[in-house]
Amino acid sequence: MKKIYLPALFLILVLTNQIYRVNAQQKSIAQKVDSVLRLMTLEEKIGQLNQYNDDNEATGPVTLDNDKISQIRNGQVGSLLNTKGTDRVRSFQKVAMESHLKIPLIFGQDVIHGYKTTFPIPLAEACSWDLDAITLSARISATEASASGINWTFAPMVDIARDPRWGRVMEGAGEDPYLGSKIAFARVKGFQGNKLGDTNSVMACAKHFAAYGAAIGGRDYNSVDMSDRLLWEVYLPPFKATVDAGVATFMNSFNDINGVPSTANSYLQRDILKGKWGFKGFVVSDWGSIGEMINHGNVKDGYEAAWSAITAGCDMDMESRNYKNNLVQLVKDKKVPITLIDDAVKRILQKKFEMGLFDDPYKFCNAEREQIELNDPEHAKAARLIASKSIVLLKNDPLPGGAGVGLLPLSKNIKTIAFIGPLVKALKQNKGFWDVEIPGLDSNFIVSQWEGIKNKVGTGTKLLYAKGCGIEGDNKDGFAEAIEIAKQADVIILSIGERRDMSGEAKSRSNINIPGVQEELLKVLLATGKPVVVLINAGRPLVFNYTADNAPAIVYTWWLGSEAGNAIADVLFGDYNPSGKLAITFPLSVGQIPIYYSHFNTGRPAYSDDNHNYNSSYNDLSIFPKYDFGYGLSYTTFEYSNLQLSNKKMKANGQIEVSLNVTNTGKFDGEEIVQLYIRDKVGSICRPVNELKDFQKIKINAGETKIIKFNIDKEKLSFYNQKLQWVAEPGEFELNIGASSKDIRLKDNFELVK
Ligand code: GLC
């Protein structure tokens, strides 16, 4: 006994000291915050709650106003957004250092999927299902942004979206709360790095709180109408995941939920976020959303808007100026207690201290580091790999007489390739929406699709180009030239799709077909009898049934970022075996929307297209989407076998170990995303026909078999009941292991017992 006594005592002393030091460090920041707060006038406190857009670029409707510099010098500004480059950041920070209390500014930017090095749009990255790669993408984005003076990114956007008419579907992680939560966590970890205050870390911002992706009709900024139960079950989990990841800030959303604008929603911001979830960071409004409550008809004027927002827990006012113009009076009128102002100010000061900005206001303004980080070749390599991982192979039909072999991958020794389409030589298009425009930087660092293929093929390959047609419009003058080069080619690659700014903010579309005459171009090229690979570039699921039904090979390339050309070439020529799977359902027609896999069964379910009588279906449309959630092909095939459950009955505090074999039965090494779905057969609330509850992305070489293991616990069986209690109810459950939400390979049942 004595022998182990001393070491244990030593360990306790060390741990106590550690805890004391951490507390002391934390306490010292809290003390510093309090000491600054005590010196602040009411006007200076309110200044910290005021964020302006830098005049050089706007990501929303701009308000031209008086000199921001004097306001910064008077301590009336807490933060700027869209300020680019270390020199410009330094110039504003220097003015803040001339103010009475020298409180540093924080600089925010929409670094959504890259700063200079541009990664695939977030929806494309989500199709990689590769959490490590997604974290790395955010990590590199933060490294470059922080080297350029930015210490706060307005990302990750974690809005669940099930309506591809909504342009911002490109910015999130798709339709599923489980996959969306995992990706939200990964992105926060990537942006914030080891800890806030590291020079290569930026504050992340979970947005848009909440349910912005459920806008009625997929029309941006439109109302959202849903039960609290659905809000908790589908739309809140990714936000909770960001809190679990230690996210520094939140941004509330433009929309109202059930008639309450999120900016004024104290249930969201105080009861849930700051109360139940214990969030200690701060909440910023979305661009002008405080003032927009007047448009909502929720308040009568700016005075009421400021009162409503600060009372509901919105700490910082982006661009509306209502805090700056009204909060002093509201405090003097005793409409807003100073304690609410102090709480908001302390939350903001806390983050400025944690970021180390009080110690060194210029720590993110190192022009030398900026040049190094923005030109690190390792960043481009990482971007190329995650871009390859984000590509989804939708079709690769066996060629006639091809002995079951598809057109892809292409041989690098093809004699002649005709590369056709309006996006072949585009540069910036590949960046998608929410790219960062860096002043003075041209687009030549972006690898076009043409360049990517040229880099890939051998000197013996002749590469022919024709634009064929525009993205929009009905001009077919270019068809003849396209047909001409097609006739000379052994294979045609056709790159079509939407323009990069046809999805993104304020880009809702009622028609999500491939625009213009691009599919007609495909038709005339198919008529030449040459094999055609179609690349579809988009920020959303598009409807392209002619292409889907007639092209032998289709690759969904989304918008892949600055290494797009190389990534596409890696996949087309087999240097990377495509592994992406859809993170969102692709509708057969816009008339099917909303359509998603985890739907309730209804009392009159439709199971086939043979019968539309008296069941939940459209009489004039198939019940099936074009492509299912979780769908994506590979150049190889995988066989699932030997499903085993450790037990078929599970107690609430127990678990079931699941194991199965996955064999690569093809000729190519590849990665498979094994998806575990569960169906709760009977619940006090109807339960979805399937719900993703786990997944693993694994590399399996040709001919190899791997054993995959999962664990099922009560958490995976739980849902929000009518009283909003998170419960797992005893009864029968179905276990579905799939290569997609529809392609279920192995099934079994188990029971949760009391
Ligand atoms: C925009 C977007 C938001 C963005 C902010 C700053 O309107 O809604 O996502 O972070 O304004 O650019």
JSON list of C-alpha atoms in Angstrom, two decimals, residues 561-645:
[
{"chain": "A", "resi": 561, "resn": "GLY", "atom": "CA", "xyz": [-11.65, 24.87, -56.27]},
{"chain": "A", "resi": 562, "resn": "SER", "atom": "CA", "xyz": [-8.19, 25.92, -57.37]},
{"chain": "A", "resi": 563, "resn": "GLU", "atom": "CA", "xyz": [-6.97, 22.39, -58.14]},
{"chain": "A", "resi": 564, "resn": "ALA", "atom": "CA", "xyz": [-10.12, 21.40, -60.04]},
{"chain": "A", "resi": 565, "resn": "GLY", "atom": "CA", "xyz": [-8.40, 20.50, -63.31]},
{"chain": "A", "resi": 566, "resn": "ASN", "atom": "CA", "xyz": [-5.84, 18.24, -61.69]},
{"chain": "A", "resi": 567, "resn": "ALA", "atom": "CA", "xyz": [-8.41, 16.52, -59.47]},
{"chain": "A", "resi": 568, "resn": "ILE", "atom": "CA", "xyz": [-10.74, 15.84, -62.38]},
{"chain": "A", "resi": 569, "resn": "ALA", "atom": "CA", "xyz": [-7.86, 14.45, -64.43]},
{"chain": "A", "resi": 570, "resn": "ASP", "atom": "CA", "xyz": [-6.77, 12.25, -61.52]},
{"chain": "A", "resi": 571, "resn": "VAL", "atom": "CA", "xyz": [-10.23, 10.70, -61.44]},
{"chain": "A", "resi": 572, "resn": "LEU", "atom": "CA", "xyz": [-10.89, 10.48, -65.19]},
{"chain": "A", "resi": 573, "resn": "PHE", "atom": "CA", "xyz": [-7.57, 8.71, -65.81]},
{"chain": "A", "resi": 574, "resn": "GLY", "atom": "CA", "xyz": [-7.74, 6.45, -62.75]},
{"chain": "A", "resi": 575, "resn": "ASP", "atom": "CA", "xyz": [-4.96, 7.98, -60.64]},
{"chain": "A", "resi": 576, "resn": "TYR", "atom": "CA", "xyz": [-7.64, 8.44, -58.02]},
{"chain": "A", "resi": 577, "resn": "ASN", "atom": "CA", "xyz": [-10.47, 5.94, -57.85]},
{"chain": "A", "resi": 578, "resn": "PRO", "atom": "CA", "xyz": [-13.61, 8.03, -57.18]},
{"chain": "A", "resi": 579, "resn": "SER", "atom": "CA", "xyz": [-15.00, 7.46, -53.69]},
{"chain": "A", "resi": 580, "resn": "GLY", "atom": "CA", "xyz": [-17.50, 10.31, -53.21]},
{"chain": "A", "resi": 581, "resn": "LYS", "atom": "CA", "xyz": [-21.12, 9.63, -52.23]},
{"chain": "A", "resi": 582, "resn": "LEU", "atom": "CA", "xyz": [-23.99, 12.10, -52.38]},
{"chain": "A", "resi": 583, "resn": "ALA", "atom": "CA", "xyz": [-24.69, 14.05, -49.19]},
{"chain": "A", "resi": 584, "resn": "ILE", "atom": "CA", "xyz": [-28.01, 15.15, -50.63]},
{"chain": "A", "resi": 585, "resn": "THR", "atom": "CA", "xyz": [-30.76, 13.50, -52.64]},
{"chain": "A", "resi": 586, "resn": "PHE", "atom": "CA", "xyz": [-30.95, 14.38, -56.35]},
{"chain": "A", "resi": 587, "resn": "PRO", "atom": "CA", "xyz": [-34.57, 14.81, -57.45]},
{"chain": "A", "resi": 588, "resn": "LEU", "atom": "CA", "xyz": [-35.90, 13.37, -60.70]},
{"chain": "A", "resi": 589, "resn": "SER", "atom": "CA", "xyz": [-37.85, 16.58, -61.11]},
{"chain": "A", "resi": 590, "resn": "VAL", "atom": "CA", "xyz": [-38.19, 19.88, -59.28]},
{"chain": "A", "resi": 591, "resn": "GLY", "atom": "CA", "xyz": [-41.76, 18.79, -58.72]},
{"chain": "A", "resi": 592, "resn": "GLN", "atom": "CA", "xyz": [-40.58, 16.15, -56.24]},
{"chain": "A", "resi": 593, "resn": "ILE", "atom": "CA", "xyz": [-39.00, 18.69, -53.87]},
{"chain": "A", "resi": 594, "resn": "PRO", "atom": "CA", "xyz": [-38.68, 18.34, -50.92]},
{"chain": "A", "resi": 595, "resn": "ILE", "atom": "CA", "xyz": [-37.45, 14.79, -51.33]},
{"chain": "A", "resi": 596, "resn": "TYR", "atom": "CA", "xyz": [-35.04, 13.18, -48.87]},
{"chain": "A", "resi": 597, "resn": "TYR", "atom": "CA", "xyz": [-34.29, 9.66, -47.75]},
{"chain": "A", "resi": 598, "resn": "SER", "atom": "CA", "xyz": [-35.18, 9.87, -44.05]},
{"chain": "A", "resi": 599, "resn": "HIS", "atom": "CA", "xyz": [-38.89, 10.54, -44.57]},
{"chain": "A", "resi": 600, "resn": "PHE", "atom": "CA", "xyz": [-41.76, 9.13, -42.54]},
{"chain": "A", "resi": 601, "resn": "ASN", "atom": "CA", "xyz": [-43.64, 6.18, -44.04]},
{"chain": "A", "resi": 602, "resn": "THR", "atom": "CA", "xyz": [-47.08, 7.85, -43.88]},
{"chain": "A", "resi": 603, "resn": "GLY", "atom": "CA", "xyz": [-50.33, 5.91, -43.50]},
{"chain": "A", "resi": 604, "resn": "ARG", "atom": "CA", "xyz": [-50.46, 5.24, -47.25]},
{"chain": "A", "resi": 605, "resn": "PRO", "atom": "CA", "xyz": [-46.90, 4.65, -48.35]},
{"chain": "A", "resi": 606, "resn": "ALA", "atom": "CA", "xyz": [-46.10, 4.23, -52.03]},
{"chain": "A", "resi": 607, "resn": "TYR", "atom": "CA", "xyz": [-43.52, 1.51, -52.70]},
{"chain": "A", "resi": 608, "resn": "SER", "atom": "CA", "xyz": [-43.42, 1.46, -56.47]},
{"chain": "A", "resi": 609, "resn": "ASP", "atom": "CA", "xyz": [-44.46, 3.40, -59.56]},
{"chain": "A", "resi": 610, "resn": "ASP", "atom": "CA", "xyz": [-46.90, 0.69, -60.58]},
{"chain": "A", "resi": 611, "resn": "ASN", "atom": "CA", "xyz": [-49.71, 2.09, -58.53]},
{"chain": "A", "resi": 612, "resn": "HIS", "atom": "CA", "xyz": [-50.45, 5.67, -57.61]},
{"chain": "A", "resi": 613, "resn": "ASN", "atom": "CA", "xyz": [-53.96, 5.04, -56.30]},
{"chain": "A", "resi": 614, "resn": "TYR", "atom": "CA", "xyz": [-54.72, 6.04, -52.77]},
{"chain": "A", "resi": 615, "resn": "ASN", "atom": "CA", "xyz": [-51.10, 6.32, -51.72]},
{"chain": "A", "resi": 616, "resn": "SER", "atom": "CA", "xyz": [-48.69, 9.15, -51.04]},
{"chain": "A", "resi": 617, "resn": "SER", "atom": "CA", "xyz": [-47.35, 9.84, -54.52]},
{"chain": "A", "resi": 618, "resn": "TYR", "atom": "CA", "xyz": [-47.78, 12.13, -57.51]},
{"chain": "A", "resi": 619, "resn": "ASN", "atom": "CA", "xyz": [-50.02, 10.65, -60.17]},
{"chain": "A", "resi": 620, "resn": "ASP", "atom": "CA", "xyz": [-47.78, 12.04, -62.89]},
{"chain": "A", "resi": 621, "resn": "LEU", "atom": "CA", "xyz": [-44.32, 11.41, -61.45]},
{"chain": "A", "resi": 622, "resn": "SER", "atom": "CA", "xyz": [-42.15, 8.62, -60.13]},
{"chain": "A", "resi": 623, "resn": "ILE", "atom": "CA", "xyz": [-41.79, 8.33, -56.37]},
{"chain": "A", "resi": 624, "resn": "PHE", "atom": "CA", "xyz": [-38.06, 7.74, -56.71]},
{"chain": "A", "resi": 625, "resn": "PRO", "atom": "CA", "xyz": [-35.36, 10.40, -56.83]},
{"chain": "A", "resi": 626, "resn": "LYS", "atom": "CA", "xyz": [-32.79, 10.34, -59.64]},
{"chain": "A", "resi": 627, "resn": "TYR", "atom": "CA", "xyz": [-29.94, 9.61, -57.26]},
{"chain": "A", "resi": 628, "resn": "ASP", "atom": "CA", "xyz": [-30.24, 8.64, -53.61]},
{"chain": "A", "resi": 629, "resn": "PHE", "atom": "CA", "xyz": [-28.56, 10.04, -50.54]},
{"chain": "A", "resi": 630, "resn": "GLY", "atom": "CA", "xyz": [-25.30, 8.13, -50.02]},
{"chain": "A", "resi": 631, "resn": "TYR", "atom": "CA", "xyz": [-25.03, 7.05, -53.68]},
{"chain": "A", "resi": 632, "resn": "GLY", "atom": "CA", "xyz": [-21.76, 7.09, -55.59]},
{"chain": "A", "resi": 633, "resn": "LEU", "atom": "CA", "xyz": [-19.86, 4.62, -57.79]},
{"chain": "A", "resi": 634, "resn": "SER", "atom": "CA", "xyz": [-16.27, 3.45, -57.84]},
{"chain": "A", "resi": 635, "resn": "TYR", "atom": "CA", "xyz": [-14.09, 1.90, -60.55]},
{"chain": "A", "resi": 636, "resn": "THR", "atom": "CA", "xyz": [-14.17, -1.21, -58.44]},
{"chain": "A", "resi": 637, "resn": "THR", "atom": "CA", "xyz": [-16.95, -3.12, -56.69]},
{"chain": "A", "resi": 638, "resn": "PHE", "atom": "CA", "xyz": [-17.45, -4.00, -53.08]},
{"chain": "A", "resi": 639, "resn": "GLU", "atom": "CA", "xyz": [-19.22, -6.98, -51.60]},
{"chain": "A", "resi": 640, "resn": "TYR", "atom": "CA", "xyz": [-20.69, -6.91, -48.09]},
{"chain": "A", "resi": 641, "resn": "SER", "atom": "CA", "xyz": [-21.00, -10.14, -46.13]},
{"chain": "A", "resi": 642, "resn": "ASN", "atom": "CA", "xyz": [-20.99, -11.87, -42.78]},
{"chain": "A", "resi": 643, "resn": "LEU", "atom": "CA", "xyz": [-23.07, -9.39, -40.78]},
{"chain": "A", "resi": 644, "resn": "GLN", "atom": "CA", "xyz": [-22.88, -10.30, -37.11]},
{"chain": "A", "resi": 645, "resn": "LEU", "atom": "CA", "xyz": [-24.49, -8.75, -34.04]}
]
